[in-house]
Amino acid sequence: GVEYSSTIGYDAKQMANFFNTLKRKQGTEASELPSFLSTHPDPGERNATVSKLATEWQQKLNLTNPKVNRETYLRRIEGIIYGEDPKQGFVEANAFYHPELKFQFLVPAGWRVANSPQAVQMAPKSGDALLMLTLAPGKTLEESATAILQRYNLQTLESKRLTVNGFNAIAILADQKVEQQQQQQQQQQQQPAVRTLSYLIQQGNVIYHLVGVAGANNFQNFQNLFSNAMQSFQTLTDASKLNKKPERIRLKTTTKTGTLEQVLDGYAVAKSRQTEMAILNGMKLTDRVEKGTLIKLVQL
């Protein structure tokens, strides 16, 4: 990256500053870094490495006036969605809403949620259980049930037909089958057998699979949480949720000189989000901002 950006005349040291931003984001209590960072070096270390490489490449190319083009770049990203697009699903007040697919269900209080196009995954901080919603294969509930049992190698303990807020459904309590050799390995490693509760819920031509997973030895501790979430599945009709707008990057040109904190106060940015806005701009709240500077804010 340093070589490519330097070769076309850009200042690669700006890229090094990005790792400072990652480092700061890592330090915020409510933020989590992207998963790719778990297998990559510490952001601070990469900042130093990239900065050193940038200097070397600028000397090698005799690049005395590298380009930054900050304002040109900012103009190109104005209006892009900041954070998750609520159309693809969002969590609010312990409930998950999906405006496009028009469904909602409760999320256990305090559980973390990871939403992707393939699945919605929820888990407590302890990691002792998993609750997931995904699409089920098959055109009928019976076909889906058979496919799910085969796919996850499950042995049914209980199965029943029911309705969930007007939707036809099947509830299945099942254990994961294990071969004798696997069973011996689990016992040696003191790993519990896995128990699952699945709700297959049909909404029109789509069948959703809500599955709760935990060790058989403490499954009862989570069974009510699982069933409550699954039985709360219903059609989303709340207009405020169906029409929820995403936050977007909005550019502002400062009208007076002051600290970034003073500038953010002038734009009525809540104190609780000012550190976030400082990180977004690659600045500190105490940094001096000159009149006429373009900064990023987050607004609807």
mmCIF file of C-alpha atoms in Angstrom, residues 20-272:
data_model
loop_
_atom_site.group_PDB
_atom_site.id
_atom_site.type_symbol
_atom_site.label_atom_id
_atom_site.label_comp_id
_atom_site.label_asym_id
_atom_site.label_seq_id
_atom_site.Cartn_x
_atom_site.Cartn_y
_atom_site.Cartn_z
ATOM 1 C CA ASN A 20 -3.746 5.612 15.190
ATOM 2 C CA THR A 21 -7.489 5.902 14.583
ATOM 3 C CA LEU A 22 -7.889 2.128 14.935
ATOM 4 C CA LYS A 23 -5.871 2.198 18.132
ATOM 5 C CA ARG A 24 -8.096 4.915 19.571
ATOM 6 C CA LYS A 25 -11.251 3.099 18.510
ATOM 7 C CA GLN A 26 -9.956 -0.030 20.222
ATOM 8 C CA GLY A 27 -9.748 1.950 23.424
ATOM 9 C CA THR A 28 -13.376 3.096 23.402
ATOM 10 C CA GLU A 29 -15.513 1.048 25.755
ATOM 11 C CA ALA A 30 -18.513 0.550 23.485
ATOM 12 C CA SER A 31 -16.594 -0.127 20.276
ATOM 13 C CA GLU A 32 -15.230 -3.319 18.813
ATOM 14 C CA LEU A 33 -12.601 -3.565 16.115
ATOM 15 C CA PRO A 34 -13.261 -5.423 12.880
ATOM 16 C CA SER A 35 -12.618 -9.156 13.179
ATOM 17 C CA PHE A 36 -9.675 -9.051 10.748
ATOM 18 C CA LEU A 37 -7.617 -7.243 13.380
ATOM 19 C CA SER A 38 -7.588 -10.323 15.627
ATOM 20 C CA THR A 39 -5.095 -11.953 13.241
ATOM 21 C CA HIS A 40 -3.094 -8.830 12.397
ATOM 22 C CA PRO A 41 -0.394 -6.896 14.274
ATOM 23 C CA ASP A 42 -1.149 -4.269 16.864
ATOM 24 C CA PRO A 43 -2.368 -1.047 15.172
ATOM 25 C CA GLY A 44 0.253 1.065 16.932
ATOM 26 C CA GLU A 45 3.030 -1.145 15.633
ATOM 27 C CA ARG A 46 1.750 -0.890 12.070
ATOM 28 C CA ASN A 47 1.552 2.892 12.374
ATOM 29 C CA ALA A 48 5.271 3.059 13.119
ATOM 30 C CA THR A 49 6.108 0.592 10.347
ATOM 31 C CA VAL A 50 4.051 2.392 7.701
ATOM 32 C CA SER A 51 5.437 5.786 8.717
ATOM 33 C CA LYS A 52 8.996 4.488 8.358
ATOM 34 C CA LEU A 53 8.268 2.874 4.997
ATOM 35 C CA ALA A 54 6.565 6.046 3.745
ATOM 36 C CA THR A 55 9.668 8.101 4.518
ATOM 37 C CA GLU A 56 11.866 5.559 2.742
ATOM 38 C CA TRP A 57 9.689 5.532 -0.382
ATOM 39 C CA GLN A 58 9.460 9.317 -0.519
ATOM 40 C CA GLN A 59 13.254 9.484 -0.421
ATOM 41 C CA LYS A 60 13.597 6.713 -3.014
ATOM 42 C CA LEU A 61 11.159 8.464 -5.397
ATOM 43 C CA ASN A 62 12.414 11.963 -4.538
ATOM 44 C CA LEU A 63 8.795 12.810 -3.640
ATOM 45 C CA THR A 64 9.200 16.260 -2.127
ATOM 46 C CA ASN A 65 5.584 17.440 -2.236
ATOM 47 C CA PRO A 66 3.311 14.403 -1.822
ATOM 48 C CA LYS A 67 -0.434 14.888 -2.344
ATOM 49 C CA VAL A 68 -3.047 14.590 0.391
ATOM 50 C CA ASN A 69 -6.164 16.021 -1.293
ATOM 51 C CA ARG A 70 -8.098 15.924 1.968
ATOM 52 C CA GLU A 71 -11.026 18.072 0.853
ATOM 53 C CA THR A 72 -11.398 16.286 -2.492
ATOM 54 C CA TYR A 73 -11.635 12.988 -0.649
ATOM 55 C CA LEU A 74 -14.111 14.317 1.907
ATOM 56 C CA ARG A 75 -16.386 15.670 -0.817
ATOM 57 C CA ARG A 76 -16.525 12.194 -2.366
ATOM 58 C CA ILE A 77 -17.654 10.480 0.821
ATOM 59 C CA GLU A 78 -20.256 13.027 1.881
ATOM 60 C CA GLY A 79 -23.599 11.365 2.426
ATOM 61 C CA ILE A 80 -22.352 7.771 2.751
ATOM 62 C CA ILE A 81 -24.039 5.642 5.399
ATOM 63 C CA TYR A 82 -22.295 5.678 8.763
ATOM 64 C CA GLY A 83 -22.577 2.407 10.675
ATOM 65 C CA GLU A 84 -25.184 -0.192 9.801
ATOM 66 C CA ASP A 85 -27.934 0.404 7.288
ATOM 67 C CA PRO A 86 -31.170 -0.126 9.263
ATOM 68 C CA LYS A 87 -32.827 -1.548 6.142
ATOM 69 C CA GLN A 88 -30.646 -4.630 6.644
ATOM 70 C CA GLY A 89 -31.751 -5.020 10.260
ATOM 71 C CA PHE A 90 -31.002 -3.233 13.518
ATOM 72 C CA VAL A 91 -31.305 -3.660 17.279
ATOM 73 C CA GLU A 92 -33.218 -1.191 19.411
ATOM 74 C CA ALA A 93 -34.447 -1.590 22.997
ATOM 75 C CA ASN A 94 -33.706 -5.342 23.160
ATOM 76 C CA ALA A 95 -35.472 -6.107 19.891
ATOM 77 C CA PHE A 96 -34.209 -6.899 16.401
ATOM 78 C CA TYR A 97 -36.074 -5.270 13.523
ATOM 79 C CA HIS A 98 -35.747 -6.020 9.807
ATOM 80 C CA PRO A 99 -37.615 -3.393 7.757
ATOM 81 C CA GLU A 100 -37.079 -5.022 4.368
ATOM 82 C CA LEU A 101 -38.154 -8.526 5.421
ATOM 83 C CA LYS A 102 -40.764 -7.056 7.791
ATOM 84 C CA PHE A 103 -40.186 -9.124 10.924
ATOM 85 C CA GLN A 104 -39.068 -8.521 14.483
ATOM 86 C CA PHE A 105 -38.186 -10.555 17.564
ATOM 87 C CA LEU A 106 -36.792 -10.005 21.050
ATOM 88 C CA VAL A 107 -33.075 -10.203 21.816
ATOM 89 C CA PRO A 108 -32.045 -11.450 25.282
ATOM 90 C CA ALA A 109 -31.029 -8.471 27.422
ATOM 91 C CA GLY A 110 -27.303 -7.826 27.462
ATOM 92 C CA TRP A 111 -26.519 -10.177 24.579
ATOM 93 C CA ARG A 112 -24.263 -9.058 21.771
ATOM 94 C CA VAL A 113 -25.605 -9.121 18.243
ATOM 95 C CA ALA A 114 -23.737 -9.713 14.973
ATOM 96 C CA ASN A 115 -25.872 -9.101 11.895
ATOM 97 C CA SER A 116 -24.893 -10.224 8.395
ATOM 98 C CA PRO A 117 -26.816 -10.993 5.183
ATOM 99 C CA GLN A 118 -26.538 -14.707 6.025
ATOM 100 C CA ALA A 119 -27.559 -14.725 9.686
ATOM 101 C CA VAL A 120 -28.291 -12.788 12.852
ATOM 102 C CA GLN A 121 -26.160 -14.183 15.675
ATOM 103 C CA MET A 122 -26.641 -13.357 19.358
ATOM 104 C CA ALA A 123 -24.602 -14.475 22.359
ATOM 105 C CA PRO A 124 -23.982 -13.535 25.999
ATOM 106 C CA LYS A 125 -20.580 -12.148 26.939
ATOM 107 C CA SER A 126 -19.768 -15.461 28.642
ATOM 108 C CA GLY A 127 -19.994 -17.277 25.324
ATOM 109 C CA ASP A 128 -21.930 -20.130 26.933
ATOM 110 C CA ALA A 129 -24.767 -20.039 24.398
ATOM 111 C CA LEU A 130 -25.680 -18.952 20.891
ATOM 112 C CA LEU A 131 -28.969 -17.808 19.401
ATOM 113 C CA MET A 132 -29.138 -17.487 15.632
ATOM 114 C CA LEU A 133 -31.667 -16.642 12.939
ATOM 115 C CA THR A 134 -31.080 -17.730 9.366
ATOM 116 C CA LEU A 135 -33.039 -18.950 6.356
ATOM 117 C CA ALA A 136 -34.024 -22.605 6.356
ATOM 118 C CA PRO A 137 -33.853 -24.861 3.289
ATOM 119 C CA GLY A 138 -36.981 -26.541 1.957
ATOM 120 C CA LYS A 139 -40.401 -25.457 0.665
ATOM 121 C CA THR A 140 -42.432 -26.843 3.580
ATOM 122 C CA LEU A 141 -41.866 -26.907 7.312
ATOM 123 C CA GLU A 142 -41.467 -30.686 7.197
ATOM 124 C CA GLU A 143 -38.831 -30.468 4.462
ATOM 125 C CA SER A 144 -37.005 -27.804 6.429
ATOM 126 C CA ALA A 145 -37.084 -29.852 9.631
ATOM 127 C CA THR A 146 -35.615 -32.892 7.862
ATOM 128 C CA ALA A 147 -32.907 -30.785 6.201
ATOM 129 C CA ILE A 148 -31.953 -29.039 9.443
ATOM 130 C CA LEU A 149 -31.638 -32.315 11.352
ATOM 131 C CA GLN A 150 -29.420 -33.745 8.639
ATOM 132 C CA ARG A 151 -27.314 -30.615 8.148
ATOM 133 C CA TYR A 152 -26.424 -30.273 11.826
ATOM 134 C CA ASN A 153 -26.430 -34.016 12.597
ATOM 135 C CA LEU A 154 -29.179 -33.671 15.204
ATOM 136 C CA GLN A 155 -31.207 -36.309 17.022
ATOM 137 C CA THR A 156 -34.740 -35.220 17.908
ATOM 138 C CA LEU A 157 -35.823 -35.319 21.554
ATOM 139 C CA GLU A 158 -39.134 -33.494 21.085
ATOM 140 C CA SER A 159 -40.972 -32.057 18.083
ATOM 141 C CA LYS A 160 -44.314 -30.285 17.811
ATOM 142 C CA ARG A 161 -46.373 -28.174 15.439
ATOM 143 C CA LEU A 162 -47.496 -24.783 16.717
ATOM 144 C CA THR A 163 -48.280 -21.249 15.652
ATOM 145 C CA VAL A 164 -46.141 -18.223 16.478
ATOM 146 C CA ASN A 165 -48.112 -14.984 16.275
ATOM 147 C CA GLY A 166 -50.160 -16.352 13.408
ATOM 148 C CA PHE A 167 -47.309 -18.101 11.591
ATOM 149 C CA ASN A 168 -47.197 -21.883 11.181
ATOM 150 C CA ALA A 169 -44.147 -23.304 12.892
ATOM 151 C CA ILE A 170 -42.373 -26.413 14.145
ATOM 152 C CA ALA A 171 -40.415 -26.501 17.415
ATOM 153 C CA ILE A 172 -37.664 -29.114 17.751
ATOM 154 C CA LEU A 173 -35.587 -29.950 20.813
ATOM 155 C CA ALA A 174 -32.575 -31.973 19.701
ATOM 156 C CA ASP A 175 -29.100 -33.104 20.674
ATOM 157 C CA GLN A 176 -26.159 -33.189 18.335
ATOM 158 C CA LYS A 177 -25.178 -36.747 17.509
ATOM 159 C CA VAL A 178 -21.615 -37.746 18.278
ATOM 160 C CA GLU A 179 -19.680 -40.794 17.212
ATOM 161 C CA GLN A 180 -18.188 -42.981 19.927
ATOM 162 C CA GLN A 181 -14.680 -41.665 19.270
ATOM 163 C CA GLN A 182 -15.894 -38.051 19.433
ATOM 164 C CA GLN A 183 -17.769 -38.837 22.652
ATOM 165 C CA GLN A 184 -14.598 -40.178 24.236
ATOM 166 C CA GLN A 185 -12.677 -37.066 23.142
ATOM 167 C CA GLN A 186 -15.382 -34.803 24.591
ATOM 168 C CA GLN A 187 -15.268 -36.642 27.898
ATOM 169 C CA GLN A 188 -11.455 -36.456 28.024
ATOM 170 C CA GLN A 189 -11.540 -32.732 27.240
ATOM 171 C CA GLN A 190 -14.533 -32.188 29.547
ATOM 172 C CA GLN A 191 -16.554 -30.704 26.688
ATOM 173 C CA PRO A 192 -20.324 -30.919 27.182
ATOM 174 C CA ALA A 193 -22.658 -32.444 24.631
ATOM 175 C CA VAL A 194 -24.557 -29.883 22.562
ATOM 176 C CA ARG A 195 -28.320 -29.378 22.870
ATOM 177 C CA THR A 196 -30.411 -27.228 20.562
ATOM 178 C CA LEU A 197 -33.862 -25.682 20.390
ATOM 179 C CA SER A 198 -35.054 -24.839 16.882
ATOM 180 C CA TYR A 199 -38.128 -22.963 15.727
ATOM 181 C CA LEU A 200 -38.903 -23.205 12.029
ATOM 182 C CA ILE A 201 -41.301 -20.362 11.229
ATOM 183 C CA GLN A 202 -42.988 -19.910 7.850
ATOM 184 C CA GLN A 203 -43.650 -16.376 6.645
ATOM 185 C CA GLY A 204 -45.202 -16.596 3.182
ATOM 186 C CA ASN A 205 -42.789 -18.496 0.948
ATOM 187 C CA VAL A 206 -39.885 -18.003 3.352
ATOM 188 C CA ILE A 207 -39.021 -20.286 6.264
ATOM 189 C CA TYR A 208 -36.854 -18.877 9.035
ATOM 190 C CA HIS A 209 -34.737 -21.006 11.322
ATOM 191 C CA LEU A 210 -34.288 -19.677 14.855
ATOM 192 C CA VAL A 211 -31.929 -21.929 16.786
ATOM 193 C CA GLY A 212 -30.594 -21.740 20.321
ATOM 194 C CA VAL A 213 -27.467 -23.724 21.183
ATOM 195 C CA ALA A 214 -25.851 -24.486 24.543
ATOM 196 C CA GLY A 215 -24.093 -27.294 26.357
ATOM 197 C CA ALA A 216 -26.538 -29.986 27.505
ATOM 198 C CA ASN A 217 -25.328 -29.560 31.091
ATOM 199 C CA ASN A 218 -26.535 -25.940 31.325
ATOM 200 C CA PHE A 219 -29.096 -25.800 28.493
ATOM 201 C CA GLN A 220 -31.922 -25.264 30.987
ATOM 202 C CA ASN A 221 -30.326 -21.969 32.016
ATOM 203 C CA PHE A 222 -30.960 -20.647 28.503
ATOM 204 C CA GLN A 223 -34.038 -22.548 27.340
ATOM 205 C CA ASN A 224 -36.532 -19.895 28.461
ATOM 206 C CA LEU A 225 -34.451 -17.137 26.853
ATOM 207 C CA PHE A 226 -34.393 -19.108 23.611
ATOM 208 C CA SER A 227 -38.107 -19.872 23.564
ATOM 209 C CA ASN A 228 -39.101 -16.317 24.566
ATOM 210 C CA ALA A 229 -37.087 -14.866 21.686
ATOM 211 C CA MET A 230 -38.478 -17.391 19.213
ATOM 212 C CA GLN A 231 -42.074 -16.989 20.301
ATOM 213 C CA SER A 232 -41.748 -13.209 19.979
ATOM 214 C CA PHE A 233 -41.169 -13.493 16.200
ATOM 215 C CA GLN A 234 -43.851 -11.414 14.488
ATOM 216 C CA THR A 235 -44.621 -9.172 11.533
ATOM 217 C CA LEU A 236 -43.073 -5.718 11.742
ATOM 218 C CA THR A 237 -45.765 -3.068 11.308
ATOM 219 C CA ASP A 238 -44.377 -0.106 13.274
ATOM 220 C CA ALA A 239 -43.911 2.688 10.719
ATOM 221 C CA SER A 240 -41.119 4.300 12.755
ATOM 222 C CA LYS A 241 -39.102 1.073 12.498
ATOM 223 C CA LEU A 242 -40.023 0.343 8.885
ATOM 224 C CA ASN A 243 -38.897 3.829 7.843
ATOM 225 C CA LYS A 244 -35.893 4.225 10.131
ATOM 226 C CA LYS A 245 -33.231 6.309 8.406
ATOM 227 C CA PRO A 246 -29.497 5.585 8.574
ATOM 228 C CA GLU A 247 -26.970 8.043 9.919
ATOM 229 C CA ARG A 248 -24.789 9.578 7.226
ATOM 230 C CA ILE A 249 -21.526 11.491 6.954
ATOM 231 C CA ARG A 250 -22.263 15.218 6.668
ATOM 232 C CA LEU A 251 -19.565 17.803 5.975
ATOM 233 C CA LYS A 252 -19.400 21.148 7.741
ATOM 234 C CA THR A 253 -17.100 24.090 7.126
ATOM 235 C CA THR A 254 -16.066 25.663 10.423
ATOM 236 C CA THR A 255 -17.047 29.301 10.786
ATOM 237 C CA LYS A 256 -14.534 30.230 13.476
ATOM 238 C CA THR A 257 -11.233 29.075 14.939
ATOM 239 C CA GLY A 258 -11.252 27.055 18.156
ATOM 240 C CA THR A 259 -10.671 23.615 19.622
ATOM 241 C CA LEU A 260 -12.480 20.705 18.035
ATOM 242 C CA GLU A 261 -14.575 20.448 21.198
ATOM 243 C CA GLN A 262 -15.680 24.053 20.801
ATOM 244 C CA VAL A 263 -16.481 23.451 17.133
ATOM 245 C CA LEU A 264 -18.577 20.386 17.988
ATOM 246 C CA ASP A 265 -20.390 22.324 20.704
ATOM 247 C CA GLY A 266 -21.212 24.918 18.062
ATOM 248 C CA TYR A 267 -22.879 22.238 15.967
ATOM 249 C CA ALA A 268 -24.795 20.947 19.011
ATOM 250 C CA VAL A 269 -23.025 17.558 18.981
ATOM 251 C CA ALA A 270 -23.911 15.683 22.165
ATOM 252 C CA LYS A 271 -21.054 15.369 24.654
ATOM 253 C CA SER A 272 -21.546 11.597 24.648
#
